[in-house]
JSON list of C-alpha atoms in Angstrom, two decimals:
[
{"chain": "A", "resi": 295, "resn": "UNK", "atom": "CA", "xyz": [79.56, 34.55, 3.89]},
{"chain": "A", "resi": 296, "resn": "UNK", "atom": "CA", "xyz": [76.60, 36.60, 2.93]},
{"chain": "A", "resi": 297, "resn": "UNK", "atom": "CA", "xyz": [75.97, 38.04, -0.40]},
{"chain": "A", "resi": 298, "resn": "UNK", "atom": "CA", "xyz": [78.32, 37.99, -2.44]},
{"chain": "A", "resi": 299, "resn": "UNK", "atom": "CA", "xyz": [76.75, 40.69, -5.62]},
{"chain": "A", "resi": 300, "resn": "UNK", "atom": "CA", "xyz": [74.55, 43.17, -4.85]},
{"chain": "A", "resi": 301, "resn": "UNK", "atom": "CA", "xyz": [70.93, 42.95, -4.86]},
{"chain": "A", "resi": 302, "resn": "UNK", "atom": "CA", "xyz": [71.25, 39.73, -3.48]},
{"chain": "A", "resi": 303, "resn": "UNK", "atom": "CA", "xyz": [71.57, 37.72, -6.69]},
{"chain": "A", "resi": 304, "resn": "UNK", "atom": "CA", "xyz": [73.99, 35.32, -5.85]},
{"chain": "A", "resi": 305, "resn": "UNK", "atom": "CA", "xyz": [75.52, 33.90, -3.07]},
{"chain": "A", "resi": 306, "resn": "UNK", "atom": "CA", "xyz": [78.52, 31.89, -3.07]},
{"chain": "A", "resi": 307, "resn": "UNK", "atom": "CA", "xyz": [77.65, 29.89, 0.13]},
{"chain": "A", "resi": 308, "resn": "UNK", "atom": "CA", "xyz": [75.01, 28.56, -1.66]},
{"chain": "A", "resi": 309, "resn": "UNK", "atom": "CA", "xyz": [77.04, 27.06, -4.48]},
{"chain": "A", "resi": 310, "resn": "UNK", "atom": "CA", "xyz": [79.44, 25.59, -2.55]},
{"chain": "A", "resi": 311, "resn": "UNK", "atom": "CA", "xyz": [76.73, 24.09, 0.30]},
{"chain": "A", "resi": 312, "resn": "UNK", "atom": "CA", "xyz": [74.58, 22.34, -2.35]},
{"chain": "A", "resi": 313, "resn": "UNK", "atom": "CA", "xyz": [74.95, 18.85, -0.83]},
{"chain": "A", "resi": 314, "resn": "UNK", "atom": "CA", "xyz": [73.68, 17.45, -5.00]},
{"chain": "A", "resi": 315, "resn": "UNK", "atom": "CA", "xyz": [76.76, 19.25, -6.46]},
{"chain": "A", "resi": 316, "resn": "UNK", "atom": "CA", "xyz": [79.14, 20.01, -4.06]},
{"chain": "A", "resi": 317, "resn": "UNK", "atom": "CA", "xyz": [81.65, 22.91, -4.95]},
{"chain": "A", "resi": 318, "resn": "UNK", "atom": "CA", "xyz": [81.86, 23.32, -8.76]},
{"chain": "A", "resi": 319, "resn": "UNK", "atom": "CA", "xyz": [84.50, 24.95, -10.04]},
{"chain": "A", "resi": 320, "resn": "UNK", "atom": "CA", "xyz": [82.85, 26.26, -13.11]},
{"chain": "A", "resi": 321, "resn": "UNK", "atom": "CA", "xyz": [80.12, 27.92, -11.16]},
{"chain": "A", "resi": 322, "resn": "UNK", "atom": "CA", "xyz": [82.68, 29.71, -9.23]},
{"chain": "A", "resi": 323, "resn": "UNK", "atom": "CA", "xyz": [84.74, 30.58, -12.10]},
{"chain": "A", "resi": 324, "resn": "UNK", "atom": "CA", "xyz": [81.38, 31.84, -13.70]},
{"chain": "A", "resi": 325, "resn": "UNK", "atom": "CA", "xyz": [80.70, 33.83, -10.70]},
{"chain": "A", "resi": 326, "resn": "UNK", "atom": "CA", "xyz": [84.01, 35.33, -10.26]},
{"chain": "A", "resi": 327, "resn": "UNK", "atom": "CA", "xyz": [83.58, 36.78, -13.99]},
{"chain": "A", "resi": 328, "resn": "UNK", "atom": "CA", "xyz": [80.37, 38.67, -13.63]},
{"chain": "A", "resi": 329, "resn": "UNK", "atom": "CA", "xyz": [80.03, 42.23, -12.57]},
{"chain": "A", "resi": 330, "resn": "UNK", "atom": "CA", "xyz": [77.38, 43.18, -10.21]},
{"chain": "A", "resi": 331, "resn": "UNK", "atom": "CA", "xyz": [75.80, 45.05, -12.99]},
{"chain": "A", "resi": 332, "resn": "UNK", "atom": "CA", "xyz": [75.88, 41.48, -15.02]},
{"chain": "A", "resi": 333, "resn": "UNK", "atom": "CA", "xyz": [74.70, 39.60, -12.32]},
{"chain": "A", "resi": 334, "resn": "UNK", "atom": "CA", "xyz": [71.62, 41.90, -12.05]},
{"chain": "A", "resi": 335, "resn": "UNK", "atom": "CA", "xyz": [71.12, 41.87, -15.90]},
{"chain": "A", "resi": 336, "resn": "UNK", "atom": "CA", "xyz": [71.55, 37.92, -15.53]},
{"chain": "A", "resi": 337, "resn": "UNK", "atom": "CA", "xyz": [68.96, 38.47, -12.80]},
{"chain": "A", "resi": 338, "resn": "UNK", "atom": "CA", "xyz": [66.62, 40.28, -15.45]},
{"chain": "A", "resi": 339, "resn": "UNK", "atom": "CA", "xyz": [67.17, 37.83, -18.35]},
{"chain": "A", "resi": 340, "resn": "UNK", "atom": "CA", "xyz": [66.08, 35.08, -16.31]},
{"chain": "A", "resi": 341, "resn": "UNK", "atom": "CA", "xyz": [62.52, 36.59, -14.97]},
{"chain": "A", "resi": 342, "resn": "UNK", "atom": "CA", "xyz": [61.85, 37.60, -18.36]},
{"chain": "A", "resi": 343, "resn": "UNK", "atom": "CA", "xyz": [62.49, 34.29, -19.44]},
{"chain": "A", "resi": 344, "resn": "UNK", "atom": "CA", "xyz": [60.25, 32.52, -16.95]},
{"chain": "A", "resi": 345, "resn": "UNK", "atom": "CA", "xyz": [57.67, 34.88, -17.94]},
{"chain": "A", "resi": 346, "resn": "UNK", "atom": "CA", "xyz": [58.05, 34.00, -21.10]},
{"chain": "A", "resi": 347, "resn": "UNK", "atom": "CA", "xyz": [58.60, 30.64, -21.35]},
{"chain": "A", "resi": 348, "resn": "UNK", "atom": "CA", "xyz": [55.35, 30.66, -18.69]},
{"chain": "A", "resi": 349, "resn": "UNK", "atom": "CA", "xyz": [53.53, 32.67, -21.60]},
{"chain": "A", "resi": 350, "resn": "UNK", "atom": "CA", "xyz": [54.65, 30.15, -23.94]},
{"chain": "A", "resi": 351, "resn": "UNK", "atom": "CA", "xyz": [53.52, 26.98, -22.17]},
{"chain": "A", "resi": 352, "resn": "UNK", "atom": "CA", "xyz": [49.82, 28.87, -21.76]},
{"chain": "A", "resi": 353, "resn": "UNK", "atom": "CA", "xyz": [49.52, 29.21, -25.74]},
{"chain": "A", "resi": 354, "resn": "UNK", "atom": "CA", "xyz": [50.61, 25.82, -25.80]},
{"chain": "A", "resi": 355, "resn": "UNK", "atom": "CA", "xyz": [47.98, 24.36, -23.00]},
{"chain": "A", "resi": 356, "resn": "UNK", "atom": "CA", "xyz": [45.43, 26.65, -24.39]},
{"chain": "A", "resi": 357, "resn": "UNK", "atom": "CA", "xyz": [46.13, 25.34, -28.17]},
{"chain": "A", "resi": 358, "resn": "UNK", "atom": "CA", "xyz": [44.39, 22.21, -29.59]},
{"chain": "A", "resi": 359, "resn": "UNK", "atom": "CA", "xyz": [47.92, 20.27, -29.90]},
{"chain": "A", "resi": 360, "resn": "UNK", "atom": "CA", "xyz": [49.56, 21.01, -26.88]},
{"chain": "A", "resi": 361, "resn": "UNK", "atom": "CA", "xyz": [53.32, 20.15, -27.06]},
{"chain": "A", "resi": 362, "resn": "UNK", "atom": "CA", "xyz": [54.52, 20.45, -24.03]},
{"chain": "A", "resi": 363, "resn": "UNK", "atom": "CA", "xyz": [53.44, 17.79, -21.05]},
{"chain": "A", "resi": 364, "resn": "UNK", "atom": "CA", "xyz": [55.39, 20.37, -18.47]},
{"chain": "A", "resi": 365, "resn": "UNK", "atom": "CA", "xyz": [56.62, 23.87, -18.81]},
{"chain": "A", "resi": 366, "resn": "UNK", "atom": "CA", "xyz": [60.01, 22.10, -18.09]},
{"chain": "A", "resi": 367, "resn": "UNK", "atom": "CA", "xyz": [60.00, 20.48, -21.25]},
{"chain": "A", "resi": 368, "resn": "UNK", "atom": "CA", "xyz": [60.04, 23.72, -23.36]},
{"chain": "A", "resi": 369, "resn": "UNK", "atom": "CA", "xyz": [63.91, 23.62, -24.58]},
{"chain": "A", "resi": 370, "resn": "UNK", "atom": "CA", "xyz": [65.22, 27.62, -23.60]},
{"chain": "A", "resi": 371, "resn": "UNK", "atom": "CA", "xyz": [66.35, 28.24, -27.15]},
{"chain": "A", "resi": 372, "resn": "UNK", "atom": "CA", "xyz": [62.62, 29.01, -27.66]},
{"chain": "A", "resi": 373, "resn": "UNK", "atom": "CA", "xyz": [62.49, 31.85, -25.25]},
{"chain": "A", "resi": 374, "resn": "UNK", "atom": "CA", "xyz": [64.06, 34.89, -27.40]},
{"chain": "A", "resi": 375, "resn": "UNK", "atom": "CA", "xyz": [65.08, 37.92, -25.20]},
{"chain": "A", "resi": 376, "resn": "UNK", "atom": "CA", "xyz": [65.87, 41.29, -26.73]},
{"chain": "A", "resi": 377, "resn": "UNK", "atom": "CA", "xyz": [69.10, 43.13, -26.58]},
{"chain": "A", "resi": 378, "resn": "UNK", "atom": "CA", "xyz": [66.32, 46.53, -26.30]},
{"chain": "A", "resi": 379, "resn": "UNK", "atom": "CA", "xyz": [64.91, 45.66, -23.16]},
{"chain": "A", "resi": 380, "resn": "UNK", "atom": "CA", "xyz": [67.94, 44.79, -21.49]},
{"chain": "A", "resi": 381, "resn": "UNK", "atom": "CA", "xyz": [69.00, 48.23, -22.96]},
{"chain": "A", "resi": 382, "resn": "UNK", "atom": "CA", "xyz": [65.74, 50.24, -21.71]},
{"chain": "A", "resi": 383, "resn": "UNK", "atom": "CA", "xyz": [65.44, 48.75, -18.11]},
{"chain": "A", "resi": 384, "resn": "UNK", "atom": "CA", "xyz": [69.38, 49.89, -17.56]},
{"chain": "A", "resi": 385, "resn": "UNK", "atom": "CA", "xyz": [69.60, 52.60, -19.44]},
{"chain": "A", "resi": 386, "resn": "UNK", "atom": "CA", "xyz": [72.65, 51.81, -21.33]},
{"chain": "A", "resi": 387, "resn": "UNK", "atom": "CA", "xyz": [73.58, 52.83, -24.11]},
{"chain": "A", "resi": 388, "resn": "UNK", "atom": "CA", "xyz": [73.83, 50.43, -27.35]},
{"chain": "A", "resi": 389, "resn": "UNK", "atom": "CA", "xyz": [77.70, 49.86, -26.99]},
{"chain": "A", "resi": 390, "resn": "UNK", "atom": "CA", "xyz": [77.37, 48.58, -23.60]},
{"chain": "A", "resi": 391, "resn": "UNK", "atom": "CA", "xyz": [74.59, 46.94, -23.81]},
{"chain": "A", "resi": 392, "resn": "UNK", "atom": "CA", "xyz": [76.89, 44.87, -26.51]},
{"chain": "A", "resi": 393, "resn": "UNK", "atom": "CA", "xyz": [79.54, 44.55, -23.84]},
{"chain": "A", "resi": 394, "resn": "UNK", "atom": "CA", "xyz": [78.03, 43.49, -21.20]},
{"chain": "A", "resi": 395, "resn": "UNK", "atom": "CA", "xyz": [76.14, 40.96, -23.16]},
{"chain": "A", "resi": 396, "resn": "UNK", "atom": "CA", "xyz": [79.11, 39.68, -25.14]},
{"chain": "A", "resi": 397, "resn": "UNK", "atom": "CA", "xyz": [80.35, 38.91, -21.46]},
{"chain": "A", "resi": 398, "resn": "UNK", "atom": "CA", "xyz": [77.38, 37.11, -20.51]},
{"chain": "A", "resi": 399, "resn": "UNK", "atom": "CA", "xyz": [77.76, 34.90, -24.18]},
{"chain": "A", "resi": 400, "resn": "UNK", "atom": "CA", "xyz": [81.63, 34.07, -23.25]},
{"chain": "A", "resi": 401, "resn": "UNK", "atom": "CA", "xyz": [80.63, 32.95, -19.75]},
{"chain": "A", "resi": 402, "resn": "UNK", "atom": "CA", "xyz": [78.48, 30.90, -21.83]},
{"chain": "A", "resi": 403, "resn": "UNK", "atom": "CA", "xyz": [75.40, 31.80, -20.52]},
{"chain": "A", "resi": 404, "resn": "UNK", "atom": "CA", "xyz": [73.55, 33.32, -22.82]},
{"chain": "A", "resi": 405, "resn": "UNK", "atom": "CA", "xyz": [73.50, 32.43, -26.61]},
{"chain": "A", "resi": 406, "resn": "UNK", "atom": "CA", "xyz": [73.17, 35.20, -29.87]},
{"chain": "A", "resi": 407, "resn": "UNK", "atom": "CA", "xyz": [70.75, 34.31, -32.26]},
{"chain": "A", "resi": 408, "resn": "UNK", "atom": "CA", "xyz": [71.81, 32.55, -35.78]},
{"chain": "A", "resi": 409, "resn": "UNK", "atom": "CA", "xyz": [72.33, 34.66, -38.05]},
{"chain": "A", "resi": 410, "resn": "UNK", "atom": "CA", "xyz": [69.69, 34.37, -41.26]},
{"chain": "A", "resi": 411, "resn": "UNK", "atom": "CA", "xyz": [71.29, 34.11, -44.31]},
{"chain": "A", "resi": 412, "resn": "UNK", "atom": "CA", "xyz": [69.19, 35.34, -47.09]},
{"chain": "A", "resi": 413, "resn": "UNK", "atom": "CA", "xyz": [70.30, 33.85, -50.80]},
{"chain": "A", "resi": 414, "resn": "UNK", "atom": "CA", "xyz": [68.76, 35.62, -53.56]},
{"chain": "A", "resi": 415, "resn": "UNK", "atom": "CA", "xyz": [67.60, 33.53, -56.31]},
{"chain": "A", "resi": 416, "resn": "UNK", "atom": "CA", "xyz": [70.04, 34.49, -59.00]},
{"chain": "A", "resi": 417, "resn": "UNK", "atom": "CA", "xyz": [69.77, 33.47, -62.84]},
{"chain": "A", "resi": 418, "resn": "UNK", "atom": "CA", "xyz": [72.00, 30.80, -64.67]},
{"chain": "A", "resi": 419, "resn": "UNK", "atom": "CA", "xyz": [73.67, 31.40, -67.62]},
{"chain": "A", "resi": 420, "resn": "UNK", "atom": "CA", "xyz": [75.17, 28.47, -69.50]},
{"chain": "A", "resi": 421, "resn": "UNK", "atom": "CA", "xyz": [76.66, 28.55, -72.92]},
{"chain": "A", "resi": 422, "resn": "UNK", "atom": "CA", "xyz": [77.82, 25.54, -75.46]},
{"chain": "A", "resi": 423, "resn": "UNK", "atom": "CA", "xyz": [81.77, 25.95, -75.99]},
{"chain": "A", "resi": 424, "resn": "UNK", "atom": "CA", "xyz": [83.92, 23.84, -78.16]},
{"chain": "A", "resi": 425, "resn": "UNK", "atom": "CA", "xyz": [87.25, 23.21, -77.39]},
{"chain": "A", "resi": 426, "resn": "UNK", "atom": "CA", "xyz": [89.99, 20.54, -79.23]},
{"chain": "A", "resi": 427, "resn": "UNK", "atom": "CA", "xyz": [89.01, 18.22, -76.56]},
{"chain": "A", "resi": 428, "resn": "UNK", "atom": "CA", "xyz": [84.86, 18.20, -77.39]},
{"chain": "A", "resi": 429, "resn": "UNK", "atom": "CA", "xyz": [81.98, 20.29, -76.32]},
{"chain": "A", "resi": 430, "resn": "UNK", "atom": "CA", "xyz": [81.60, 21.11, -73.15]},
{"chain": "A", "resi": 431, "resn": "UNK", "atom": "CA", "xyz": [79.14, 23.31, -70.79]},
{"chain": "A", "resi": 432, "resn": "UNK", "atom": "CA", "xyz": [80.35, 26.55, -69.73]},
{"chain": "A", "resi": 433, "resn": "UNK", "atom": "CA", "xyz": [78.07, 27.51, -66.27]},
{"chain": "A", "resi": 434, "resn": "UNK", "atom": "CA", "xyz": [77.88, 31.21, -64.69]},
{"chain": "A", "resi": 435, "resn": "UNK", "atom": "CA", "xyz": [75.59, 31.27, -62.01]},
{"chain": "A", "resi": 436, "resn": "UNK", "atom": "CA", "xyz": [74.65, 34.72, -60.41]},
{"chain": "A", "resi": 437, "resn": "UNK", "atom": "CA", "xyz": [73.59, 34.29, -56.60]},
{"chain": "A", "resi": 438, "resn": "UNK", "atom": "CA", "xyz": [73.92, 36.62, -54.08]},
{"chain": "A", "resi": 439, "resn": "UNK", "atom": "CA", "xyz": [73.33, 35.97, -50.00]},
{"chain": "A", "resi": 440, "resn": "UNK", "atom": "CA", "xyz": [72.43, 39.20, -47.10]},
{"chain": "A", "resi": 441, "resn": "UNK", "atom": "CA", "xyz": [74.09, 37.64, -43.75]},
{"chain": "A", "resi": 442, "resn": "UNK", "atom": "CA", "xyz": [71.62, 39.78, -41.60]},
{"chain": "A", "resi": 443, "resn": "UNK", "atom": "CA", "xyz": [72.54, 39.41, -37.31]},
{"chain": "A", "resi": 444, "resn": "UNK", "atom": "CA", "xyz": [70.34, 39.93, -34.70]},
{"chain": "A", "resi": 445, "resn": "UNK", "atom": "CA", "xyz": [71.20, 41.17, -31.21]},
{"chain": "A", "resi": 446, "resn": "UNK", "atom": "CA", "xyz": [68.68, 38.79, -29.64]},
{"chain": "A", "resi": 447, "resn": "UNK", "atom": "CA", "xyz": [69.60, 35.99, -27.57]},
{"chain": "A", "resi": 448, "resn": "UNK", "atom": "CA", "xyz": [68.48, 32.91, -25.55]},
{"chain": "A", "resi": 449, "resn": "UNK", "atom": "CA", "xyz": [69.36, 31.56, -22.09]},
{"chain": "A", "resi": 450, "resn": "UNK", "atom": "CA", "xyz": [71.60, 28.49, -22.19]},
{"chain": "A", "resi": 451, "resn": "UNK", "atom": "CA", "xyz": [70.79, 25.42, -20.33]},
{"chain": "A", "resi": 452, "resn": "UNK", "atom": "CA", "xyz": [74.29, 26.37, -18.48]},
{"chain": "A", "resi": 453, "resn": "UNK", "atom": "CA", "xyz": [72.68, 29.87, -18.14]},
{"chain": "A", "resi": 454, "resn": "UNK", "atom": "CA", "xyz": [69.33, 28.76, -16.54]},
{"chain": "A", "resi": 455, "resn": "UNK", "atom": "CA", "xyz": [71.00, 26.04, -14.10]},
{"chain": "A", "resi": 456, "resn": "UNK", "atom": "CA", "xyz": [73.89, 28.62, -12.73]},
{"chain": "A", "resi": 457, "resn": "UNK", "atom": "CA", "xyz": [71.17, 30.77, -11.99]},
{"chain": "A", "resi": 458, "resn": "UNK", "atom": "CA", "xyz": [69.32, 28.21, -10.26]},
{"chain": "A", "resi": 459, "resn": "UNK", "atom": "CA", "xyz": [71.75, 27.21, -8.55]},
{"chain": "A", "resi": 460, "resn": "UNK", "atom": "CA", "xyz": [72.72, 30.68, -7.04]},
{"chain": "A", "resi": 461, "resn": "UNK", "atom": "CA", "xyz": [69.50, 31.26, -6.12]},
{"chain": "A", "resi": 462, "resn": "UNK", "atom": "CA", "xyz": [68.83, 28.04, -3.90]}
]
């Protein structure tokens, strides 16, 4: 068996001839989920990520207190790719951009960014109450949070082995 997606991303001999792993199921069930169009964006995701994760070990080298002995060693939750330049180099639009990449996140393959949760420093309002019990402290505390989402994502460590592994 040949190729298996187009533009020869992945090939399903290879998976099941790796003498290391043998035939994995979970590669195969991974496999069997993605559209060619998602195996070519997978295809994407991961150059830009070795270019940046290559970028990233430079600035590190380069840097007085280098933290990184290998480029290996930098974890790929560091390496942030953009929803807009998956977006731009397929021209899709922003719902299926979404899609595709809400695919590639239930495969678990790729991971969303956490959410930041803002919480605005509110003001605390206390008043002295008496009661037939005794005093006691009556606290109102105004806080308010913004839950703000980005559409940026990381490879998984899942992720950046299946695609090794279908491109042995």
């Amino acid at each position: 068996m040949k190729n298996c997606k187009t533009n020869g991303l992945i090939w399903i001999a290879n998976i099941a001839s790796t003498p290391e792993t043998g035939l994995e199921p979970k590669l195969l069930n991974t496999l069997s989920n993605l559209s060619s169009l998602e195996a070519s964006i997978l295809d994407t995701i991961f150059e830009e990520f070795e270019y940046k994760r290559k970028r990233i070990f430079e600035r590190s080298i380069n840097s007085k207190r280098s933290r990184f002995n290998n480029i290996d060693d930098i974890n790929p939750n560091l390496v942030q790719i953009t929803s807009k330049s998956i977006k731009e180099k397929f021209n899709l639009n922003d719902e299926f951009t979404t899609i595709y990449i809400d695919n590639l996140e239930s495969l678990r393959l790729v991971r969303y960014e956490d959410p930041e949760i803002e919480i605005d420093n509110g003001y605390p309002e206390a008043a002295l109450e008496e009661d037939k019990q005794g005093q006691k402290i009556n606290v109102d505390i105004d806080v308010s949070a913004s839950y703000i989402k980005s559409d940026d994502f990381n490879l998984t460590s899942y992720g950046k082995y299946f695609i090794k592994e279908c491109k042995v």
